[in-house]
PDB file of C-alpha atoms and ligand atoms in Angstrom:
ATOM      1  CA  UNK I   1      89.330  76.269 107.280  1.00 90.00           C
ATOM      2  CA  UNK I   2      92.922  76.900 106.552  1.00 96.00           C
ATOM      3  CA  UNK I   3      95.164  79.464 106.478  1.00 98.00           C
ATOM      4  CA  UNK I   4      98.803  79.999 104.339  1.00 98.00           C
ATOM      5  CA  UNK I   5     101.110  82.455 104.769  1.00 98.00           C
ATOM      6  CA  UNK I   6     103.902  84.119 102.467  1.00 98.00           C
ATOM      7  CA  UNK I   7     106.329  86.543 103.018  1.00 98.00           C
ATOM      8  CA  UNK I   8     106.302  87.123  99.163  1.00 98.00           C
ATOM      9  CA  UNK I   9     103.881  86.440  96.381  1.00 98.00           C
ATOM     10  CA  UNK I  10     103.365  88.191  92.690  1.00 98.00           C
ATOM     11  CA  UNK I  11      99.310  88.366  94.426  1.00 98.00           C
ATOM     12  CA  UNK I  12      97.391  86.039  96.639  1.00 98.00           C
ATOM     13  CA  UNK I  13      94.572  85.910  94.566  1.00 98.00           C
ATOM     14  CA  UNK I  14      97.138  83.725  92.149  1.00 98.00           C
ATOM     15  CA  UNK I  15      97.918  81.649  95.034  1.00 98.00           C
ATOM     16  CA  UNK I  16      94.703  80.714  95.372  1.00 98.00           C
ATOM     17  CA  UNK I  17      93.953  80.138  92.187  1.00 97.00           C
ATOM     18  CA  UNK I  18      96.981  77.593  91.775  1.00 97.00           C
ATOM     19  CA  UNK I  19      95.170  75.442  94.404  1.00 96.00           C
ATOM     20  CA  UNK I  20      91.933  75.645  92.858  1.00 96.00           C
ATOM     21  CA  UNK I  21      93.354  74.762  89.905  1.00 96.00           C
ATOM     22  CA  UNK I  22      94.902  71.265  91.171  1.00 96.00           C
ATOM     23  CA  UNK I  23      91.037  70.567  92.164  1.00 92.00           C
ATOM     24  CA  UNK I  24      91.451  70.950  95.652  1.00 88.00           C
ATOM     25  CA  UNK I  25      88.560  73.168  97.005  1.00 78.00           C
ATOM     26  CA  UNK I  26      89.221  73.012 100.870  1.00 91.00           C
ATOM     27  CA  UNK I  27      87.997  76.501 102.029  1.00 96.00           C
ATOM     28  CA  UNK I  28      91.988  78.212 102.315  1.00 98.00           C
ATOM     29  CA  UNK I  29      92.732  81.538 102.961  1.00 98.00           C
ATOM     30  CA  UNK I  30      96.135  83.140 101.857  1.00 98.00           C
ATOM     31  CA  UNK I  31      97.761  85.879 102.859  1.00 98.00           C
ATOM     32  CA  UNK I  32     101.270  87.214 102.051  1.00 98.00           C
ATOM     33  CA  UNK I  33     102.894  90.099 103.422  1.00 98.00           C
ATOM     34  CA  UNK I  34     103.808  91.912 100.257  1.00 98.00           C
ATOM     35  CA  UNK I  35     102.837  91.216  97.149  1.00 98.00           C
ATOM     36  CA  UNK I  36     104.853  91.949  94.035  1.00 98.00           C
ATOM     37  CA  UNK I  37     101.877  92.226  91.660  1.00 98.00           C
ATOM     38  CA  UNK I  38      98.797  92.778  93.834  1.00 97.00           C
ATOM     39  CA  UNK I  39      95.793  93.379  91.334  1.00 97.00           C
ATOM     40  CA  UNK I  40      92.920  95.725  91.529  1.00 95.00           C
ATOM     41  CA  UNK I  41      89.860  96.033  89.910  1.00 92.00           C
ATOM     42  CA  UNK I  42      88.726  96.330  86.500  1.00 88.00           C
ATOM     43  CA  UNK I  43      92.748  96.009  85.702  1.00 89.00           C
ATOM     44  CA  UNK I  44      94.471  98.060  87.957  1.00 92.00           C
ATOM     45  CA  UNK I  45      97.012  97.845  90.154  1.00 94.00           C
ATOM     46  CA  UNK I  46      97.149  97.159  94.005  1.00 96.00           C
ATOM     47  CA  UNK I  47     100.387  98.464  95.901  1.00 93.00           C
ATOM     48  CA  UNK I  48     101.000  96.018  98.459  1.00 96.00           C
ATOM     49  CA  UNK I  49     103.956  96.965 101.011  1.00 94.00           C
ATOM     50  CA  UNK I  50     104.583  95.432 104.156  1.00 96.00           C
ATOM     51  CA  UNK I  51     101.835  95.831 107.034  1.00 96.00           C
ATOM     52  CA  UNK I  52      98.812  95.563 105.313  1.00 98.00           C
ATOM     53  CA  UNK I  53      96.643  92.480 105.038  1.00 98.00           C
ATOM     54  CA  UNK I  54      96.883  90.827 101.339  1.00 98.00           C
ATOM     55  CA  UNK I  55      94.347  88.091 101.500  1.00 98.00           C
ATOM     56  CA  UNK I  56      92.428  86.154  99.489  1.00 98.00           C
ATOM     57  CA  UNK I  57      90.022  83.000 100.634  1.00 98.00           C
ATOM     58  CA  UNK I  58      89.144  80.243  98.116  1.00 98.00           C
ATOM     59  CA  UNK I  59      85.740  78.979  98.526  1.00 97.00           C
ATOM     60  CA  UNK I  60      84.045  76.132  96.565  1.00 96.00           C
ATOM     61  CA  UNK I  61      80.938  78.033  94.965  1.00 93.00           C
ATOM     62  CA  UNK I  62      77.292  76.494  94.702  1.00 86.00           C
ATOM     63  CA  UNK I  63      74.868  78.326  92.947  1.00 83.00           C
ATOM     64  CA  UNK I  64      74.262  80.552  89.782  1.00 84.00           C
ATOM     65  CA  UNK I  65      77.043  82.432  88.236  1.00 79.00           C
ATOM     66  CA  UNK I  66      74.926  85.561  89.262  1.00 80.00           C
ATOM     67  CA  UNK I  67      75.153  84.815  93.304  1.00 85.00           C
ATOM     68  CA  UNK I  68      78.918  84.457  93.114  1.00 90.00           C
ATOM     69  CA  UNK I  69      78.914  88.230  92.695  1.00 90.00           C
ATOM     70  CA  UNK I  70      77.081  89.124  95.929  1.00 95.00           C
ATOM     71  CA  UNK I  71      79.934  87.419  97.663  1.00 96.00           C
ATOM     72  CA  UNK I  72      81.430  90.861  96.892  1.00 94.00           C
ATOM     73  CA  UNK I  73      78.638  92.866  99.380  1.00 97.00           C
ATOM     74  CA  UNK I  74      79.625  89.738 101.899  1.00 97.00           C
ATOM     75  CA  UNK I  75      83.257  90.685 101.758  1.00 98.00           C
ATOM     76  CA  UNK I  76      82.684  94.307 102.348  1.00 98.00           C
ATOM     77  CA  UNK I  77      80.576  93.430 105.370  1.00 98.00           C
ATOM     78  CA  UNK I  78      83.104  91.921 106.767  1.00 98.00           C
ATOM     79  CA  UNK I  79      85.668  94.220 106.441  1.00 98.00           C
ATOM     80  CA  UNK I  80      83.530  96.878 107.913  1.00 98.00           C
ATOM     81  CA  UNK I  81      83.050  94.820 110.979  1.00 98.00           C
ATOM     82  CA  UNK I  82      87.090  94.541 111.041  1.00 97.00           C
ATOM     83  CA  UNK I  83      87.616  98.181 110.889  1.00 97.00           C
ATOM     84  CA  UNK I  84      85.191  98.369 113.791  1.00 96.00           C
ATOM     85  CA  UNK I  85      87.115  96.575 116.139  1.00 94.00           C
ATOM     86  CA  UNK I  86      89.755  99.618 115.480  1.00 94.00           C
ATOM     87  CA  UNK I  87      87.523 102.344 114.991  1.00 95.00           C
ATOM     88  CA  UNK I  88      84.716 103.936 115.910  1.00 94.00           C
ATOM     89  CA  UNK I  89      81.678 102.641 113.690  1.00 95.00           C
ATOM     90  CA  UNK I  90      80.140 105.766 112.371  1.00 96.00           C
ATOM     91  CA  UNK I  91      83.688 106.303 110.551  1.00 97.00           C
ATOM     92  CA  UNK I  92      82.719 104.093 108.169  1.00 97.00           C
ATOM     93  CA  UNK I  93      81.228 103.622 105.295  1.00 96.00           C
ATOM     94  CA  UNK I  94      80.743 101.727 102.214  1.00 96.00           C
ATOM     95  CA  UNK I  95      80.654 102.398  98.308  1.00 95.00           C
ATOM     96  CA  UNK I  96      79.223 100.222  95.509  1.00 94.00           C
ATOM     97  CA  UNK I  97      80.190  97.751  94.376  1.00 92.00           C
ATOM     98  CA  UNK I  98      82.685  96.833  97.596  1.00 92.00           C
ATOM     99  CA  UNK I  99      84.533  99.710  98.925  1.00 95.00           C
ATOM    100  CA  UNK I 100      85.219 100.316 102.431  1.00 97.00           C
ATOM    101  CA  UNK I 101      86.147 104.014 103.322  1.00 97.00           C
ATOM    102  CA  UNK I 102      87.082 105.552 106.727  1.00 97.00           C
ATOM    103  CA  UNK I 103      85.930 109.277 106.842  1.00 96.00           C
ATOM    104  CA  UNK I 104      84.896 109.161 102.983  1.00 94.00           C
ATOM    105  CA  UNK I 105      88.292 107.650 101.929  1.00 96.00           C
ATOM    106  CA  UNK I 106      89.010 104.279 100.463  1.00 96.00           C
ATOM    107  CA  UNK I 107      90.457 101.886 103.085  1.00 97.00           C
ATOM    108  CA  UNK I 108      90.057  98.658 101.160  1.00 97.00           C
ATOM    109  CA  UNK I 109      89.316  96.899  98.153  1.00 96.00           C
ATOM    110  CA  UNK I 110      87.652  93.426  96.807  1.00 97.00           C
ATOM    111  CA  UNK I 111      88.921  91.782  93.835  1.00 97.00           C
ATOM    112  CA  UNK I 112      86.436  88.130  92.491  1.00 96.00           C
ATOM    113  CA  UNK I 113      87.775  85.911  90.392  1.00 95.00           C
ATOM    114  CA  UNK I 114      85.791  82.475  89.837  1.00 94.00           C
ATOM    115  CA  UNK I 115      86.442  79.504  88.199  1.00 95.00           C
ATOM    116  CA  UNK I 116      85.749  75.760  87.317  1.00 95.00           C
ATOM    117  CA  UNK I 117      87.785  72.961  87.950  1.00 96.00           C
ATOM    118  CA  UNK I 118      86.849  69.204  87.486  1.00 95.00           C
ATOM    119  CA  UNK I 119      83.352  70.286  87.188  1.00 94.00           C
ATOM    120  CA  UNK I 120      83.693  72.341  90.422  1.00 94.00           C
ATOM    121  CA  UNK I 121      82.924  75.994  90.441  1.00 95.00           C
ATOM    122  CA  UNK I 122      85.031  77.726  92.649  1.00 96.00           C
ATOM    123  CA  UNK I 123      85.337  81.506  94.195  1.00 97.00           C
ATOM    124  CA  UNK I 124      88.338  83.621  94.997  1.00 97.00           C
ATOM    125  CA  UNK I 125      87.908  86.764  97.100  1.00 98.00           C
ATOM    126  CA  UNK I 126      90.475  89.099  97.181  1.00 98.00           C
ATOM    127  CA  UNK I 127      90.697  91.621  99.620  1.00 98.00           C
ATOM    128  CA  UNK I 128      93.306  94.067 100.718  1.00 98.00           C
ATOM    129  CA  UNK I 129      92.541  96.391 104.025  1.00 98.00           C
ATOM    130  CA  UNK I 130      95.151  99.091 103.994  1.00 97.00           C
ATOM    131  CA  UNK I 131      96.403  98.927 108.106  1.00 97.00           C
ATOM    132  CA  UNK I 132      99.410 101.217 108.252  1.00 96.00           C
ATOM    133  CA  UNK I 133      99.980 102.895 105.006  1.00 96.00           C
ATOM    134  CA  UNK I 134      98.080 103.869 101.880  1.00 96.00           C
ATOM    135  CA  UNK I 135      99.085 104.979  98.782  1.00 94.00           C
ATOM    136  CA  UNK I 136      99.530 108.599  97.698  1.00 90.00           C
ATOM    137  CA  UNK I 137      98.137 110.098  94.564  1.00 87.00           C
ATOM    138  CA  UNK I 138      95.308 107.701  93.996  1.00 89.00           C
ATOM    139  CA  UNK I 139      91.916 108.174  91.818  1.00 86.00           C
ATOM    140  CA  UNK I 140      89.803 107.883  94.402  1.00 90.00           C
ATOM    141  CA  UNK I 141      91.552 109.404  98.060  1.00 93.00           C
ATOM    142  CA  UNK I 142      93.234 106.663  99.948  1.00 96.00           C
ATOM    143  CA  UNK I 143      93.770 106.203 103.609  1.00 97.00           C
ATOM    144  CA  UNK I 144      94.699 103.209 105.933  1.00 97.00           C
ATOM    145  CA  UNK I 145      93.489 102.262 109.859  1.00 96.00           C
ATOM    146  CA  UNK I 146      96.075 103.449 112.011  1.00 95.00           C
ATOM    147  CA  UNK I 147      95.842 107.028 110.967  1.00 95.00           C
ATOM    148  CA  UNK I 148      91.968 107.035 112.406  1.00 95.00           C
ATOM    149  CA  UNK I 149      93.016 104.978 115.557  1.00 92.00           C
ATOM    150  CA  UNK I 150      92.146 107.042 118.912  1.00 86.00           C
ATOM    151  CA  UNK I 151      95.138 107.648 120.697  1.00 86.00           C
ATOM    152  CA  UNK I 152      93.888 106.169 123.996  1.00 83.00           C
ATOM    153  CA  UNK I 153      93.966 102.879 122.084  1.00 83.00           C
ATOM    154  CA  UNK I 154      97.303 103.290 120.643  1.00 84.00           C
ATOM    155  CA  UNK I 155      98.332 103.778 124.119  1.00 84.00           C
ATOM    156  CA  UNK I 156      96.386 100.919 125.698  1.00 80.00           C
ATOM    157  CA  UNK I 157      98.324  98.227 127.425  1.00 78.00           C
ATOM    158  CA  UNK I 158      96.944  95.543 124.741  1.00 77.00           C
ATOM    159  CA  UNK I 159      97.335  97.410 121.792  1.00 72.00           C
ATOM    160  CA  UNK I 160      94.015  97.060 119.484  1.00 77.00           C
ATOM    161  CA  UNK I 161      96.457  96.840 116.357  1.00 73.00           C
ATOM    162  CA  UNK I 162      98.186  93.126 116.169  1.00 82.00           C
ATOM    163  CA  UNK I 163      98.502  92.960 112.923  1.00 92.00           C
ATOM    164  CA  UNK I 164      97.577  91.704 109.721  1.00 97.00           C
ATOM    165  CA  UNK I 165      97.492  87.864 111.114  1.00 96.00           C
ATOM    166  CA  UNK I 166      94.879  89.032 113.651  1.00 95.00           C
ATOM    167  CA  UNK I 167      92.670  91.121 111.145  1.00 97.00           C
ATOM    168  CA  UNK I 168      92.677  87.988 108.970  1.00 97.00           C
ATOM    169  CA  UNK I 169      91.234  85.820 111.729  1.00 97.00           C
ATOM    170  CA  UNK I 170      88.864  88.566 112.558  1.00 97.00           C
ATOM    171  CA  UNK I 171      87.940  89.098 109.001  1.00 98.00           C
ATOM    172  CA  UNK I 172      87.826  85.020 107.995  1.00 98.00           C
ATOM    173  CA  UNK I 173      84.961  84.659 111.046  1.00 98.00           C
ATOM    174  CA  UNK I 174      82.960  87.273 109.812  1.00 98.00           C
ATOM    175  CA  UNK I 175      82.888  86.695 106.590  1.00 98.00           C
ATOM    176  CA  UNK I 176      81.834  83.210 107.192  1.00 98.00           C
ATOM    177  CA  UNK I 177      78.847  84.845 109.285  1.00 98.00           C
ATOM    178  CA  UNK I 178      77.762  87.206 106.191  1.00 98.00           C
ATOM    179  CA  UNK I 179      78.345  84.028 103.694  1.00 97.00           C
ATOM    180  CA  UNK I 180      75.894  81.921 105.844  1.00 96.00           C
ATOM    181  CA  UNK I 181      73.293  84.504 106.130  1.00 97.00           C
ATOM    182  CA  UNK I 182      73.570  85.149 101.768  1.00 95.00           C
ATOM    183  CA  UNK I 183      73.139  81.451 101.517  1.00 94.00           C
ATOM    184  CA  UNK I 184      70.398  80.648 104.149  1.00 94.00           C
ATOM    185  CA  UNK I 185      68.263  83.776 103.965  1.00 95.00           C
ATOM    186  CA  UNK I 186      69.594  85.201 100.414  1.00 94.00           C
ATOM    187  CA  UNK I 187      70.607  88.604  99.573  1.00 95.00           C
ATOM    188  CA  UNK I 188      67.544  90.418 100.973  1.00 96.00           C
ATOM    189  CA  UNK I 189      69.246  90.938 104.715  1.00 97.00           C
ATOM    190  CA  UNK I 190      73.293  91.245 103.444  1.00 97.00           C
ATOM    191  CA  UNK I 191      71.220  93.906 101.396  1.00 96.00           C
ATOM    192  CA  UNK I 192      69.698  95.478 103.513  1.00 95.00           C
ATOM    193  CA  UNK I 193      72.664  95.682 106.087  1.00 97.00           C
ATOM    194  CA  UNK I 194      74.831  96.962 103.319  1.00 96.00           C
ATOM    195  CA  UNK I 195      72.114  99.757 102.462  1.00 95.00           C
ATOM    196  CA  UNK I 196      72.464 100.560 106.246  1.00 95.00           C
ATOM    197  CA  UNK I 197      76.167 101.124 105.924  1.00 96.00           C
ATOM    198  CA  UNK I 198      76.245 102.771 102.725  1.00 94.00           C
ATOM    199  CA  UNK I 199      77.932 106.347 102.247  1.00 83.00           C
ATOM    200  CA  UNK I 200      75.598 108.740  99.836  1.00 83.00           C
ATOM    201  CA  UNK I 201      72.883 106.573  98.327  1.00 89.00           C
ATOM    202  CA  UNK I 202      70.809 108.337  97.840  1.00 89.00           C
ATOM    203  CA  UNK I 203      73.133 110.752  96.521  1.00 91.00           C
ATOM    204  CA  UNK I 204      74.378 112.204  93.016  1.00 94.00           C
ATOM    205  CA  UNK I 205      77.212 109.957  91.751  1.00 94.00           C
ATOM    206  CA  UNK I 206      79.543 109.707  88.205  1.00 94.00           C
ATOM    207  CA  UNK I 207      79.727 106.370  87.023  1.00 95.00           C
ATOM    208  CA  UNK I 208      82.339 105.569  84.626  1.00 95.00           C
ATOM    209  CA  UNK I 209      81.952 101.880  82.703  1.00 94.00           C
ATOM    210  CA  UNK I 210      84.177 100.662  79.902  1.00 90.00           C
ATOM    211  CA  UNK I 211      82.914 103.176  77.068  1.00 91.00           C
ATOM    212  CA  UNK I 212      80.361 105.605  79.101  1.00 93.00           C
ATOM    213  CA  UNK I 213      80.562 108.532  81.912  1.00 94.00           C
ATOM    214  CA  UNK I 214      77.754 109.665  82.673  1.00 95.00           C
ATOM    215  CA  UNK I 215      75.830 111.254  86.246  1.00 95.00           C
ATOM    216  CA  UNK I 216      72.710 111.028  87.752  1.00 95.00           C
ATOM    217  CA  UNK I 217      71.269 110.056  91.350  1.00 95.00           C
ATOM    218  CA  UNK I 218      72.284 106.591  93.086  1.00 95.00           C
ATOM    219  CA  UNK I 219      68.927 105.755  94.134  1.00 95.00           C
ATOM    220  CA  UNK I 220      69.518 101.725  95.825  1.00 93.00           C
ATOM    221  CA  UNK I 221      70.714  98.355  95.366  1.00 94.00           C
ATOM    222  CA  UNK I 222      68.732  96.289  93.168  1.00 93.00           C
ATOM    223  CA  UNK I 223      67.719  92.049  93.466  1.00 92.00           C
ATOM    224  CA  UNK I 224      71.314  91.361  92.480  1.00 92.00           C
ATOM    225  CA  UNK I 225      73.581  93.645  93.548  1.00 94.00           C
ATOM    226  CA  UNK I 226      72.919  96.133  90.425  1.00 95.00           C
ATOM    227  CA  UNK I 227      73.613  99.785  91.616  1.00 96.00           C
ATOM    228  CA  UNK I 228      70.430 101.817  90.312  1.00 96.00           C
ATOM    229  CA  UNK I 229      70.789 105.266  89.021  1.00 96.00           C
ATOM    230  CA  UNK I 230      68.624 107.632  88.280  1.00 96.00           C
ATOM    231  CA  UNK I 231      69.569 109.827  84.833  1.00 96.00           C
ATOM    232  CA  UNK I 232      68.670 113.487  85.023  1.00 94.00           C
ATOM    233  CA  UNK I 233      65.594 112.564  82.275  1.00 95.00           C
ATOM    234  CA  UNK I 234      64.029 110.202  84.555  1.00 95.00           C
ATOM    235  CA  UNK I 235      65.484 107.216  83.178  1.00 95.00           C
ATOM    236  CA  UNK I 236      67.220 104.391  85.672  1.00 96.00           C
ATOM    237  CA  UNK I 237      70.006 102.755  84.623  1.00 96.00           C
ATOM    238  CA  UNK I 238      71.191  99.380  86.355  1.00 96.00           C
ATOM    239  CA  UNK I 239      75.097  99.431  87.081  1.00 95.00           C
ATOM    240  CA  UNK I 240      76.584  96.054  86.858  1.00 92.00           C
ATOM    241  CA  UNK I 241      80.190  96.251  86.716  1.00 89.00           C
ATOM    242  CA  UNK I 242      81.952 100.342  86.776  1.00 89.00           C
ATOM    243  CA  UNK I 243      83.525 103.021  89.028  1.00 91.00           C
ATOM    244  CA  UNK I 244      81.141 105.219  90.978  1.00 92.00           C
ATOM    245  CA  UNK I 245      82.640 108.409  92.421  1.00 91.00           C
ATOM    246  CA  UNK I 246      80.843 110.917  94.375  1.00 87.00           C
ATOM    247  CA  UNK I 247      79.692 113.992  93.225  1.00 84.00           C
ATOM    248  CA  UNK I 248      79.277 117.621  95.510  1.00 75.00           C
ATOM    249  CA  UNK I 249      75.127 117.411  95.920  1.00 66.00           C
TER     250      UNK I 249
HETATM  251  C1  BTN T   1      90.151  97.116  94.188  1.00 57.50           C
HETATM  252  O1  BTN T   1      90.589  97.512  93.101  1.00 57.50           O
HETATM  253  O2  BTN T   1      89.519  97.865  94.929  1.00 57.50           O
HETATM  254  C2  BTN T   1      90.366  95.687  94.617  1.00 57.50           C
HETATM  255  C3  BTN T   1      91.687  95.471  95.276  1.00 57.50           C
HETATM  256  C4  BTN T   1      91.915  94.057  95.755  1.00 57.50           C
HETATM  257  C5  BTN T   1      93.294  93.880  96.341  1.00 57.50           C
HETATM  258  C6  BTN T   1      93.497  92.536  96.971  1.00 57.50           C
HETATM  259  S1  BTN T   1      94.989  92.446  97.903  1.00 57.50           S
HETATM  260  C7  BTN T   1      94.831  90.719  98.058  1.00 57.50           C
HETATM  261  C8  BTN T   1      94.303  90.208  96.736  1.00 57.50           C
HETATM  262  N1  BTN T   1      95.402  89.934  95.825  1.00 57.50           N
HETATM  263  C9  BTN T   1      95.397  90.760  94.778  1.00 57.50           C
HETATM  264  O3  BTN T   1      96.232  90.747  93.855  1.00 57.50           O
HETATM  265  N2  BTN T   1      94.346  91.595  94.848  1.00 57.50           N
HETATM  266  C10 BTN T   1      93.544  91.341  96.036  1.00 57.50           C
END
């Protein structure tokens, strides 16, 4: 595995898809310490100032386009397990599709984008773990590591925090762990794990897709990654691709 750094890119995830575009599909990871045009999902944008990690690994991808997607659950896996090593674990959480919140609020993000090249599918996972500062004013409430970080550990002689170089290596290893488990044992136990860690499910929930809004009960994860969710007539309704925000139960 190999890793790139920038001071400044327009986004990593564009980085990496440059490379997998000249056909080279070497696992890389990239990370830059601002980005100019960081991306989020489904379109939106991703303010990147300095001290956050801006990353984004570039995997060659075997398998159905379908399984590309759970990658996502892998990614959020491992970024739990990076928060842990700052935090204390019942702090947080995750939300559907690939959130991960500290104390309910959303700490980082996962942006896939996949591709083909010389007959080579290939996988790009974004991901952005806000460290030091988060944005104000976002849709969903924002907040970033150091502001949860115990102030013996702040204090420590060996600091915890080292830096967005450090929670890359961290966050590389483990999501090489979850990967190996999704492709050796499938998505049953990166399910089940990520069921373990959820916030709220079960739990009521708005969902918002492309041309819908609409509320009813999160109820599990289905076979691939589908949120289910349960309409107040009984019906269930399998979430591919949205925005889920909690409701007050
Ligand atoms: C989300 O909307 O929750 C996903 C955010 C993903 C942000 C990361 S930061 C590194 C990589 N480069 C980008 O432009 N986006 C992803």
């Amino acid at each position: 595995m190999r890793f790139l750094t920038f001071d400044i890119v327009e986004s990593t995830n564009q980085e990496a898809r440059r490379i997998a575009e000249t056909g080279s599909l070497d696992t890389v990871w990239i990370r830059a310490n601002e980005q100019t045009q960081g991306r989020g999902r489904r379109g939106r944008d991703w303010i990147s100032a300095k001290g956050n990690l801006y990353c984004s690994g570039l995997y060659q991808h075997i398998g159905s386009s379908q399984s590309a997607a759970l990658l996502s659950f892998v990614a959020a896996l491992a970024v739990a397990d990076v928060l842990e090593t700052y935090i204390d674990r019942d702090a947080i959480s995750l939300k559907w599709p690939n959130d991960v919140l500290i104390n309910g609020k959303k700490t980082s993000g996962v942006l896939l984008e996949k591709g083909r090249t010389n007959n080579q599918d290939w996988i790009i996972i974004g991901i952005g773990i806000n460290l030091v500062s988060s944005p104000a004013r976002t849709e969903f409430p924002a907040t970033h590591v150091l502001a949860h970080m115990a102030d013996e550990d702040l204090m420590s002689p060996e600091p915890i925090m080292t830096g967005p170089d450090a929670a890359l290596a961290v966050l590389a290893r483990r999501f090489d762990y979850w990967r190996h488990i999704l492709i050796t044992q499938g998505f049953r136990p990166v399910r089940s794990e990520w069921l373990g860690r959820a916030s709220r499910i079960p739990g009521p929930v708005r969902v918002r897709l492309t041309d819908e809004d609409f509320s009813g009960q999160a109820l599990g994860l289905g076979e691939n990654g589908e949120l289910q969710v349960q309409l107040a007539d009984g019906t269930i309704r399998d979430i591919h691709s949205g925005d889920v925000f909690f409701e007050s139960r």
